[in-house]
PDB file of C-alpha atoms in Angstrom:
ATOM      1  CA  MET A   1       0.386  -4.756  30.328  1.00 70.00           C
ATOM      2  CA  SER A   2       3.948  -3.370  30.032  1.00 82.00           C
ATOM      3  CA  GLN A   3       4.433   0.116  30.872  1.00 88.00           C
ATOM      4  CA  ALA A   4       5.553   0.494  27.019  1.00 87.00           C
ATOM      5  CA  SER A   5       2.144  -0.688  25.643  1.00 93.00           C
ATOM      6  CA  ASP A   6      -0.013   1.668  27.927  1.00 92.00           C
ATOM      7  CA  MET A   7       1.968   4.410  27.113  1.00 93.00           C
ATOM      8  CA  VAL A   8       1.547   3.739  23.440  1.00 94.00           C
ATOM      9  CA  ARG A   9      -1.974   3.489  23.963  1.00 95.00           C
ATOM     10  CA  THR A  10      -2.519   6.822  26.026  1.00 96.00           C
ATOM     11  CA  ASN A  11      -0.352   9.189  23.774  1.00 95.00           C
ATOM     12  CA  PHE A  12      -1.329   7.475  20.198  1.00 96.00           C
ATOM     13  CA  ALA A  13      -5.054   8.135  21.454  1.00 97.00           C
ATOM     14  CA  LYS A  14      -4.328  11.833  22.203  1.00 97.00           C
ATOM     15  CA  GLY A  15      -2.477  12.350  18.664  1.00 97.00           C
ATOM     16  CA  ASP A  16      -5.219  10.979  17.022  1.00 97.00           C
ATOM     17  CA  ASP A  17      -7.944  12.814  18.711  1.00 97.00           C
ATOM     18  CA  ILE A  18      -5.974  16.054  17.641  1.00 97.00           C
ATOM     19  CA  ARG A  19      -5.311  15.062  14.190  1.00 97.00           C
ATOM     20  CA  ASP A  20      -8.755  13.986  13.388  1.00 98.00           C
ATOM     21  CA  ALA A  21     -10.754  16.788  15.306  1.00 98.00           C
ATOM     22  CA  GLY A  22     -13.281  18.015  13.478  1.00 98.00           C
ATOM     23  CA  LEU A  23     -13.454  15.378  10.472  1.00 98.00           C
ATOM     24  CA  THR A  24     -16.461  13.983   9.129  1.00 98.00           C
ATOM     25  CA  THR A  25     -17.794  11.736   6.539  1.00 98.00           C
ATOM     26  CA  PRO A  26     -17.493  12.881   3.349  1.00 98.00           C
ATOM     27  CA  GLU A  27     -20.570  13.226   1.414  1.00 98.00           C
ATOM     28  CA  ASP A  28     -19.046  11.789  -1.703  1.00 98.00           C
ATOM     29  CA  ILE A  29     -18.578   8.444   0.043  1.00 98.00           C
ATOM     30  CA  ARG A  30     -21.257   5.858   0.886  1.00 98.00           C
ATOM     31  CA  ARG A  31     -19.834   3.354   4.075  1.00 98.00           C
ATOM     32  CA  TYR A  32     -20.880  -0.093   5.346  1.00 98.00           C
ATOM     33  CA  ASP A  33     -20.211  -0.255   8.982  1.00 98.00           C
ATOM     34  CA  ASP A  34     -19.147  -2.807  11.717  1.00 98.00           C
ATOM     35  CA  LEU A  35     -19.664  -5.834   9.430  1.00 98.00           C
ATOM     36  CA  ARG A  36     -18.011  -9.055  11.149  1.00 98.00           C
ATOM     37  CA  TYR A  37     -15.704 -10.911   9.484  1.00 98.00           C
ATOM     38  CA  GLY A  38     -14.806 -13.241  12.504  1.00 97.00           C
ATOM     39  CA  GLU A  39     -16.362 -14.642  15.426  1.00 96.00           C
ATOM     40  CA  ASP A  40     -14.950 -11.690  18.019  1.00 96.00           C
ATOM     41  CA  ALA A  41     -17.721  -9.160  17.724  1.00 95.00           C
ATOM     42  CA  ASP A  42     -15.237  -6.252  19.322  1.00 93.00           C
ATOM     43  CA  CYS A  43     -11.914  -7.075  17.192  1.00 97.00           C
ATOM     44  CA  GLN A  44     -12.932  -8.794  13.925  1.00 98.00           C
ATOM     45  CA  VAL A  45     -14.880  -5.835  12.314  1.00 98.00           C
ATOM     46  CA  LEU A  46     -14.609  -4.005   9.077  1.00 98.00           C
ATOM     47  CA  ASP A  47     -16.032  -1.066   7.190  1.00 98.00           C
ATOM     48  CA  VAL A  48     -16.442  -0.901   3.913  1.00 98.00           C
ATOM     49  CA  TYR A  49     -16.499   2.991   1.814  1.00 98.00           C
ATOM     50  CA  ARG A  50     -17.021   3.121  -1.817  1.00 98.00           C
ATOM     51  CA  PRO A  51     -17.285   6.099  -3.448  1.00 98.00           C
ATOM     52  CA  LYS A  52     -20.894   7.138  -4.350  1.00 98.00           C
ATOM     53  CA  GLU A  53     -20.117   8.337  -7.842  1.00 98.00           C
ATOM     54  CA  LYS A  54     -19.420   4.672  -8.558  1.00 97.00           C
ATOM     55  CA  GLU A  55     -22.594   3.025  -7.433  1.00 96.00           C
ATOM     56  CA  GLY A  56     -23.203  -0.174  -9.096  1.00 94.00           C
ATOM     57  CA  GLU A  57     -19.547  -0.494 -10.351  1.00 97.00           C
ATOM     58  CA  VAL A  58     -17.173  -3.201  -9.864  1.00 98.00           C
ATOM     59  CA  LEU A  59     -14.015  -1.532  -8.058  1.00 98.00           C
ATOM     60  CA  PRO A  60     -10.226  -2.348  -7.366  1.00 98.00           C
ATOM     61  CA  VAL A  61     -10.067  -2.797  -3.914  1.00 98.00           C
ATOM     62  CA  ILE A  62      -7.255  -1.207  -1.203  1.00 99.00           C
ATOM     63  CA  ILE A  63      -7.375  -3.199   1.950  1.00 99.00           C
ATOM     64  CA  SER A  64      -5.753  -1.183   4.878  1.00 98.00           C
ATOM     65  CA  ILE A  65      -4.025  -2.785   7.697  1.00 98.00           C
ATOM     66  CA  HIS A  66      -4.000   0.169  10.624  1.00 98.00           C
ATOM     67  CA  GLY A  67      -0.468   0.780  12.773  1.00 97.00           C
ATOM     68  CA  GLY A  68      -0.281   1.432  16.126  1.00 96.00           C
ATOM     69  CA  GLY A  69       2.860  -0.486  17.691  1.00 94.00           C
ATOM     70  CA  TRP A  70       1.424  -3.646  17.587  1.00 96.00           C
ATOM     71  CA  VAL A  71      -0.753  -2.514  20.897  1.00 97.00           C
ATOM     72  CA  TYR A  72      -3.068   0.141  19.618  1.00 97.00           C
ATOM     73  CA  GLY A  73      -5.663   0.718  16.669  1.00 97.00           C
ATOM     74  CA  ASP A  74      -9.002   0.003  15.631  1.00 98.00           C
ATOM     75  CA  LYS A  75     -10.625   1.116  12.274  1.00 98.00           C
ATOM     76  CA  GLU A  76     -12.189   4.248  13.483  1.00 98.00           C
ATOM     77  CA  ARG A  77      -8.844   5.682  13.993  1.00 98.00           C
ATOM     78  CA  TYR A  78      -8.214   5.068  10.046  1.00 98.00           C
ATOM     79  CA  GLN A  79     -11.851   5.661   8.760  1.00 98.00           C
ATOM     80  CA  PHE A  80     -11.150   9.014   7.574  1.00 98.00           C
ATOM     81  CA  TYR A  81      -7.771   8.044   5.627  1.00 98.00           C
ATOM     82  CA  CYS A  82      -9.498   5.057   4.374  1.00 98.00           C
ATOM     83  CA  MET A  83     -12.310   7.305   3.105  1.00 98.00           C
ATOM     84  CA  SER A  84      -9.580   9.391   1.368  1.00 98.00           C
ATOM     85  CA  LEU A  85      -8.603   6.387  -0.472  1.00 98.00           C
ATOM     86  CA  ALA A  86     -12.086   5.265  -1.543  1.00 98.00           C
ATOM     87  CA  GLN A  87     -12.244   9.224  -2.873  1.00 98.00           C
ATOM     88  CA  ARG A  88      -9.808   8.142  -5.369  1.00 98.00           C
ATOM     89  CA  GLY A  89     -11.854   5.552  -7.041  1.00 98.00           C
ATOM     90  CA  PHE A  90     -11.104   2.181  -4.776  1.00 98.00           C
ATOM     91  CA  ALA A  91     -13.454   0.293  -2.795  1.00 98.00           C
ATOM     92  CA  VAL A  92     -11.572   0.566   0.569  1.00 99.00           C
ATOM     93  CA  VAL A  93     -11.873  -2.316   3.159  1.00 99.00           C
ATOM     94  CA  ASN A  94     -10.475  -1.070   6.763  1.00 98.00           C
ATOM     95  CA  PHE A  95     -10.748  -3.339   9.509  1.00 98.00           C
ATOM     96  CA  THR A  96      -9.603  -3.908  13.514  1.00 98.00           C
ATOM     97  CA  TYR A  97      -7.569  -6.434  14.567  1.00 98.00           C
ATOM     98  CA  ARG A  98      -6.723  -8.129  17.700  1.00 98.00           C
ATOM     99  CA  LEU A  99      -4.156  -6.355  19.517  1.00 98.00           C
ATOM    100  CA  ALA A 100      -0.535  -6.916  21.620  1.00 97.00           C
ATOM    101  CA  PRO A 101      -0.450  -7.948  24.660  1.00 95.00           C
ATOM    102  CA  GLU A 102      -4.202  -9.539  25.134  1.00 96.00           C
ATOM    103  CA  TYR A 103      -3.612 -11.596  21.400  1.00 97.00           C
ATOM    104  CA  LYS A 104      -0.390 -12.581  20.486  1.00 96.00           C
ATOM    105  CA  PHE A 105       1.710 -12.878  17.172  1.00 96.00           C
ATOM    106  CA  PRO A 106       0.420 -14.377  14.816  1.00 97.00           C
ATOM    107  CA  ALA A 107      -3.166 -12.738  15.477  1.00 97.00           C
ATOM    108  CA  SER A 108      -2.755  -9.792  13.443  1.00 97.00           C
ATOM    109  CA  GLN A 109      -1.312 -11.940  10.282  1.00 97.00           C
ATOM    110  CA  GLU A 110      -4.549 -14.354  11.108  1.00 98.00           C
ATOM    111  CA  ASP A 111      -7.390 -11.515  11.031  1.00 98.00           C
ATOM    112  CA  THR A 112      -5.431 -10.054   7.845  1.00 98.00           C
ATOM    113  CA  ASN A 113      -6.378 -13.644   6.287  1.00 98.00           C
ATOM    114  CA  LEU A 114      -9.615 -13.867   7.856  1.00 98.00           C
ATOM    115  CA  VAL A 115     -10.468 -10.311   5.966  1.00 98.00           C
ATOM    116  CA  VAL A 116      -9.159 -11.432   2.594  1.00 98.00           C
ATOM    117  CA  THR A 117     -11.017 -14.513   2.895  1.00 98.00           C
ATOM    118  CA  TRP A 118     -13.973 -12.145   3.715  1.00 98.00           C
ATOM    119  CA  VAL A 119     -13.271  -9.903   0.576  1.00 98.00           C
ATOM    120  CA  LEU A 120     -13.247 -12.842  -1.369  1.00 98.00           C
ATOM    121  CA  ALA A 121     -16.913 -14.228  -0.281  1.00 98.00           C
ATOM    122  CA  HIS A 122     -18.591 -11.008  -0.391  1.00 98.00           C
ATOM    123  CA  ALA A 123     -17.228  -9.660  -3.530  1.00 98.00           C
ATOM    124  CA  GLU A 124     -20.747  -9.466  -5.691  1.00 98.00           C
ATOM    125  CA  GLU A 125     -22.678  -8.032  -2.371  1.00 98.00           C
ATOM    126  CA  TYR A 126     -19.763  -4.463  -2.461  1.00 98.00           C
ATOM    127  CA  GLY A 127     -18.920  -4.323  -5.420  1.00 98.00           C
ATOM    128  CA  PHE A 128     -15.129  -5.569  -4.898  1.00 98.00           C
ATOM    129  CA  ASP A 129     -12.996  -6.565  -7.996  1.00 98.00           C
ATOM    130  CA  THR A 130     -11.221  -9.611  -6.598  1.00 98.00           C
ATOM    131  CA  GLU A 131      -8.806  -9.621  -9.583  1.00 98.00           C
ATOM    132  CA  HIS A 132      -7.384  -6.634  -8.488  1.00 98.00           C
ATOM    133  CA  ILE A 133      -6.800  -6.101  -4.533  1.00 98.00           C
ATOM    134  CA  PHE A 134      -4.638  -4.019  -3.302  1.00 99.00           C
ATOM    135  CA  MET A 135      -3.227  -3.826   0.375  1.00 99.00           C
ATOM    136  CA  VAL A 136      -1.611  -0.759   2.473  1.00 98.00           C
ATOM    137  CA  GLY A 137      -0.122  -0.527   5.757  1.00 98.00           C
ATOM    138  CA  ASP A 138       1.815   1.932   7.661  1.00 98.00           C
ATOM    139  CA  SER A 139       3.895   1.443  11.184  1.00 96.00           C
ATOM    140  CA  ALA A 140       3.277  -2.237  12.587  1.00 96.00           C
ATOM    141  CA  GLY A 141       0.570  -2.190   9.962  1.00 98.00           C
ATOM    142  CA  ALA A 142       3.245  -2.231   7.283  1.00 98.00           C
ATOM    143  CA  HIS A 143       5.480  -4.673   9.420  1.00 97.00           C
ATOM    144  CA  ALA A 144       2.061  -7.063   9.366  1.00 97.00           C
ATOM    145  CA  LEU A 145       1.559  -6.436   5.785  1.00 98.00           C
ATOM    146  CA  GLY A 146       5.281  -7.231   4.787  1.00 98.00           C
ATOM    147  CA  ILE A 147       5.192 -10.346   6.451  1.00 98.00           C
ATOM    148  CA  TYR A 148       1.422 -11.612   4.864  1.00 98.00           C
ATOM    149  CA  ALA A 149       2.858 -10.444   1.496  1.00 98.00           C
ATOM    150  CA  GLY A 150       5.393 -13.109   1.909  1.00 98.00           C
ATOM    151  CA  ILE A 151       3.208 -15.706   3.471  1.00 98.00           C
ATOM    152  CA  CYS A 152       1.323 -15.434   0.098  1.00 98.00           C
ATOM    153  CA  THR A 153       4.441 -15.503  -2.314  1.00 98.00           C
ATOM    154  CA  ASN A 154       6.497 -17.684  -0.194  1.00 97.00           C
ATOM    155  CA  PRO A 155       5.830 -21.518   0.459  1.00 97.00           C
ATOM    156  CA  GLU A 156       8.631 -21.739   3.254  1.00 95.00           C
ATOM    157  CA  ALA A 157       6.996 -18.599   4.990  1.00 96.00           C
ATOM    158  CA  ALA A 158       3.622 -19.737   4.338  1.00 97.00           C
ATOM    159  CA  ALA A 159       4.494 -23.407   6.212  1.00 96.00           C
ATOM    160  CA  LEU A 160       5.491 -21.378   9.432  1.00 95.00           C
ATOM    161  CA  TYR A 161       2.022 -19.887  10.096  1.00 96.00           C
ATOM    162  CA  PRO A 162      -1.331 -21.644  11.307  1.00 95.00           C
ATOM    163  CA  PHE A 163      -3.833 -20.734   8.783  1.00 97.00           C
ATOM    164  CA  THR A 164      -3.788 -20.763   5.133  1.00 97.00           C
ATOM    165  CA  VAL A 165      -3.942 -18.272   2.380  1.00 98.00           C
ATOM    166  CA  PRO A 166      -6.959 -18.571   0.114  1.00 98.00           C
ATOM    167  CA  GLU A 167      -6.126 -20.893  -2.309  1.00 96.00           C
ATOM    168  CA  GLY A 168      -4.208 -18.766  -5.733  1.00 96.00           C
ATOM    169  CA  PHE A 169      -4.566 -15.485  -3.538  1.00 98.00           C
ATOM    170  CA  ARG A 170      -1.767 -12.688  -3.548  1.00 98.00           C
ATOM    171  CA  PRO A 171      -2.263  -8.926  -3.636  1.00 98.00           C
ATOM    172  CA  THR A 172      -2.023  -7.528  -6.753  1.00 98.00           C
ATOM    173  CA  ALA A 173       0.835  -4.760  -5.244  1.00 98.00           C
ATOM    174  CA  ILE A 174       1.098  -3.352  -1.583  1.00 98.00           C
ATOM    175  CA  ALA A 175       1.933  -0.154  -0.028  1.00 98.00           C
ATOM    176  CA  LEU A 176       4.235   0.272   3.218  1.00 98.00           C
ATOM    177  CA  ASN A 177       4.274   3.677   5.278  1.00 98.00           C
ATOM    178  CA  CYS A 178       7.058   4.494   7.808  1.00 97.00           C
ATOM    179  CA  GLY A 179       7.496   0.859   8.185  1.00 96.00           C
ATOM    180  CA  ALA A 180       8.940  -1.686  10.570  1.00 92.00           C
ATOM    181  CA  TYR A 181      10.784  -4.195   8.789  1.00 94.00           C
ATOM    182  CA  TRP A 182      14.256  -5.484  10.455  1.00 88.00           C
ATOM    183  CA  MET A 183      13.446  -6.323  13.955  1.00 80.00           C
ATOM    184  CA  ASN A 184      17.083  -5.731  15.827  1.00 70.00           C
ATOM    185  CA  GLU A 185      18.563  -3.275  17.912  1.00 60.00           C
ATOM    186  CA  ASP A 186      21.394  -3.211  15.599  1.00 55.00           C
ATOM    187  CA  VAL A 187      19.915  -1.755  12.459  1.00 47.00           C
ATOM    188  CA  GLY A 188      17.993   1.202  13.612  1.00 51.00           C
ATOM    189  CA  MET A 189      15.180   0.122  15.955  1.00 59.00           C
ATOM    190  CA  ASP A 190      14.753   2.157  18.866  1.00 64.00           C
ATOM    191  CA  GLY A 191      13.897   1.235  22.611  1.00 73.00           C
ATOM    192  CA  LEU A 192      10.529   1.590  22.369  1.00 79.00           C
ATOM    193  CA  THR A 193       9.878  -0.480  19.963  1.00 80.00           C
ATOM    194  CA  MET A 194      12.258  -3.375  20.997  1.00 79.00           C
ATOM    195  CA  ALA A 195       9.861  -3.271  24.392  1.00 85.00           C
ATOM    196  CA  LEU A 196       6.714  -3.600  22.754  1.00 91.00           C
ATOM    197  CA  MET A 197       8.249  -6.714  21.106  1.00 89.00           C
ATOM    198  CA  GLU A 198       8.101  -8.258  24.439  1.00 90.00           C
ATOM    199  CA  ASP A 199       3.975  -7.433  24.781  1.00 93.00           C
ATOM    200  CA  LEU A 200       4.216  -9.041  20.862  1.00 94.00           C
ATOM    201  CA  PHE A 201       5.248 -13.070  22.073  1.00 94.00           C
ATOM    202  CA  ALA A 202       3.751 -14.906  24.674  1.00 91.00           C
ATOM    203  CA  ASP A 203       7.669 -15.710  25.703  1.00 92.00           C
ATOM    204  CA  GLY A 204       8.884 -12.036  24.746  1.00 89.00           C
ATOM    205  CA  ALA A 205      11.266 -10.562  22.381  1.00 86.00           C
ATOM    206  CA  THR A 206      13.820 -13.871  22.040  1.00 90.00           C
ATOM    207  CA  GLU A 207      15.952 -14.234  19.157  1.00 88.00           C
ATOM    208  CA  GLU A 208      13.926 -16.758  17.607  1.00 92.00           C
ATOM    209  CA  ASN A 209      11.114 -14.593  17.852  1.00 92.00           C
ATOM    210  CA  MET A 210      12.686 -11.494  16.271  1.00 90.00           C
ATOM    211  CA  GLU A 211      14.371 -13.952  13.686  1.00 91.00           C
ATOM    212  CA  TRP A 212      10.651 -14.843  12.721  1.00 92.00           C
ATOM    213  CA  ILE A 213       9.301 -11.535  11.964  1.00 94.00           C
ATOM    214  CA  ARG A 214      12.111  -9.724  10.287  1.00 94.00           C
ATOM    215  CA  VAL A 215      10.031  -9.260   6.955  1.00 96.00           C
ATOM    216  CA  PRO A 216      13.313  -8.984   4.581  1.00 95.00           C
ATOM    217  CA  LYS A 217      13.562 -12.786   4.935  1.00 94.00           C
ATOM    218  CA  TYR A 218       9.949 -13.338   3.773  1.00 96.00           C
ATOM    219  CA  ILE A 219      10.961 -11.715   0.142  1.00 98.00           C
ATOM    220  CA  THR A 220      11.740 -13.350  -2.549  1.00 98.00           C
ATOM    221  CA  GLU A 221      11.468 -12.799  -6.818  1.00 98.00           C
ATOM    222  CA  ASP A 222       7.706 -13.953  -6.415  1.00 98.00           C
ATOM    223  CA  TYR A 223       6.876 -11.199  -3.988  1.00 98.00           C
ATOM    224  CA  VAL A 224       4.717  -8.420  -4.893  1.00 98.00           C
ATOM    225  CA  PRO A 225       5.261  -5.264  -6.323  1.00 98.00           C
ATOM    226  CA  THR A 226       5.902  -2.651  -3.861  1.00 98.00           C
ATOM    227  CA  TYR A 227       5.811   0.863  -3.098  1.00 98.00           C
ATOM    228  CA  PHE A 228       7.311   2.494  -0.069  1.00 97.00           C
ATOM    229  CA  MET A 229       7.993   5.494   1.756  1.00 98.00           C
ATOM    230  CA  THR A 230       9.307   7.384   4.266  1.00 98.00           C
ATOM    231  CA  CYS A 231      10.352  11.170   5.711  1.00 98.00           C
ATOM    232  CA  THR A 232      12.486  13.360   7.391  1.00 97.00           C
ATOM    233  CA  GLY A 233      11.081  13.028  10.755  1.00 95.00           C
ATOM    234  CA  ASP A 234       9.656   9.392  10.789  1.00 94.00           C
ATOM    235  CA  PHE A 235      11.465   7.303  14.018  1.00 90.00           C
ATOM    236  CA  LEU A 236      11.894   4.293  11.658  1.00 91.00           C
ATOM    237  CA  LEU A 237      13.749   6.407   8.541  1.00 92.00           C
ATOM    238  CA  THR A 238      16.304   3.529   8.821  1.00 91.00           C
ATOM    239  CA  GLN A 239      14.318   1.018   8.462  1.00 92.00           C
ATOM    240  CA  ALA A 240      13.460   2.107   4.445  1.00 94.00           C
ATOM    241  CA  PRO A 241      16.993   1.358   2.946  1.00 93.00           C
ATOM    242  CA  LEU A 242      16.914  -2.346   4.556  1.00 92.00           C
ATOM    243  CA  LEU A 243      13.802  -2.968   2.938  1.00 95.00           C
ATOM    244  CA  TYR A 244      14.997  -1.529  -0.511  1.00 96.00           C
ATOM    245  CA  SER A 245      18.373  -3.340  -0.746  1.00 96.00           C
ATOM    246  CA  LYS A 246      15.910  -6.729  -0.654  1.00 97.00           C
ATOM    247  CA  LEU A 247      13.512  -6.141  -3.241  1.00 98.00           C
ATOM    248  CA  LEU A 248      16.651  -4.702  -5.277  1.00 98.00           C
ATOM    249  CA  GLU A 249      18.334  -8.042  -4.777  1.00 98.00           C
ATOM    250  CA  CYS A 250      15.210 -10.000  -5.556  1.00 98.00           C
ATOM    251  CA  ARG A 251      14.195  -7.972  -8.510  1.00 98.00           C
ATOM    252  CA  VAL A 252      10.882  -6.891  -6.997  1.00 98.00           C
ATOM    253  CA  PRO A 253       9.124  -4.170  -8.832  1.00 98.00           C
ATOM    254  CA  CYS A 254       9.383  -1.379  -6.438  1.00 98.00           C
ATOM    255  CA  GLU A 255       8.939   2.906  -5.974  1.00 98.00           C
ATOM    256  CA  PHE A 256      10.457   4.279  -3.289  1.00 98.00           C
ATOM    257  CA  GLN A 257       9.640   7.864  -2.085  1.00 98.00           C
ATOM    258  CA  PHE A 258      11.432  10.040   0.670  1.00 97.00           C
ATOM    259  CA  TYR A 259       9.144  13.065   1.983  1.00 97.00           C
ATOM    260  CA  GLY A 260      10.129  16.555   3.169  1.00 95.00           C
ATOM    261  CA  ASP A 261      13.218  18.543   3.648  1.00 91.00           C
ATOM    262  CA  LYS A 262      14.956  20.285   5.998  1.00 88.00           C
ATOM    263  CA  ASP A 263      12.522  22.972   5.753  1.00 88.00           C
ATOM    264  CA  HIS A 264       9.225  20.960   5.600  1.00 86.00           C
ATOM    265  CA  GLU A 265       9.969  18.472   8.581  1.00 92.00           C
ATOM    266  CA  LEU A 266       7.430  15.393   8.562  1.00 97.00           C
ATOM    267  CA  GLY A 267       6.684  12.713  11.200  1.00 96.00           C
ATOM    268  CA  HIS A 268       5.877   9.338  11.443  1.00 96.00           C
ATOM    269  CA  VAL A 269       2.717   8.267   9.347  1.00 98.00           C
ATOM    270  CA  PHE A 270       2.018  11.834   8.190  1.00 98.00           C
ATOM    271  CA  HIS A 271       0.085  10.494   5.500  1.00 98.00           C
ATOM    272  CA  LEU A 272      -2.775   9.879   7.873  1.00 98.00           C
ATOM    273  CA  ASN A 273      -3.314  13.655   8.464  1.00 98.00           C
ATOM    274  CA  MET A 274      -6.216  14.637   6.039  1.00 98.00           C
ATOM    275  CA  LYS A 275      -5.417  18.018   7.166  1.00 97.00           C
ATOM    276  CA  SER A 276      -2.187  18.029   5.100  1.00 96.00           C
ATOM    277  CA  GLU A 277      -1.305  18.963   1.444  1.00 95.00           C
ATOM    278  CA  LEU A 278       1.760  16.768   1.811  1.00 95.00           C
ATOM    279  CA  ALA A 279      -0.508  13.954   2.623  1.00 97.00           C
ATOM    280  CA  ALA A 280      -2.702  14.060  -0.126  1.00 98.00           C
ATOM    281  CA  LYS A 281       0.652  14.127  -2.359  1.00 97.00           C
ATOM    282  CA  CYS A 282       1.508  11.120  -1.123  1.00 98.00           C
ATOM    283  CA  ASN A 283      -1.443   9.178  -0.864  1.00 98.00           C
ATOM    284  CA  ASP A 284      -2.134  10.441  -4.857  1.00 98.00           C
ATOM    285  CA  ALA A 285       1.001   8.653  -5.437  1.00 98.00           C
ATOM    286  CA  GLN A 286       0.303   5.426  -3.871  1.00 98.00           C
ATOM    287  CA  CYS A 287      -2.954   5.153  -6.019  1.00 98.00           C
ATOM    288  CA  GLU A 288      -1.132   6.244  -8.956  1.00 98.00           C
ATOM    289  CA  PHE A 289       1.329   3.265  -8.157  1.00 98.00           C
ATOM    290  CA  PHE A 290      -1.528   1.042  -7.635  1.00 98.00           C
ATOM    291  CA  ARG A 291      -3.433   1.746 -10.822  1.00 98.00           C
ATOM    292  CA  LYS A 292       0.071   0.719 -13.400  1.00 98.00           C
ATOM    293  CA  PHE A 293      -1.690  -2.685 -12.392  1.00 98.00           C
ATOM    294  CA  LEU A 294      -4.758  -2.507 -13.465  1.00 97.00           C
TER     295      LEU A 294
END
């Protein structure tokens, strides 16, 4: 493991511990924990959260792909954020996936596809409305989701991967938060992000590999409706216009939001902080975007 990956795992964990200190499962949420969606009992597990007031109802689904620089994170770090989405009237699937450097690209895309397959197979058991499956991701999770949405809608992209999307599946809409999209040092990628790319691939951050993971290359006119946001203190701030330009070029229905101002500085993935009023406002807006497609 590189020094960059080790630093991310250590420092991100400290920040997440502070962010989530004192939080507990809301009384209005029913949760189903540690469900296996793959063969790896440590990495390929998920939780399902549902609002108790919707007991017995079939609900639209949100599948969340966590961030963490491709090398850090799991469903435990996203449980409170995901339960807050469930409180907004959705069945939410929160999953752990295989991380670099132990597992190389495209492990996260493979695992995302396994989760989608699991959701479709367990719809009756957990009350999933499979006609309305939304997906959210932030930071590296937004990057993974941006690519996966392309695999679902672009046959040329799908041909690059060693797995098959469930027949006919495409997300109803997606939300990308503080994401990395255009993987190139010349367009605003910081040094740390580029260092992590060395751990993501078996043969490092070659130009061929970087070309493979540039999200805008996957976007066509068939791409799914997209909500995306960034904020004042997001170190990936300059990535958002690159995504927006491609979505507009392809005439993909989309909504962009920028949060914070000179008096309200907000950091990368601020929307995960359940103690923040602005995070609640951001998450409300994304769920309202999804409801447009119900």
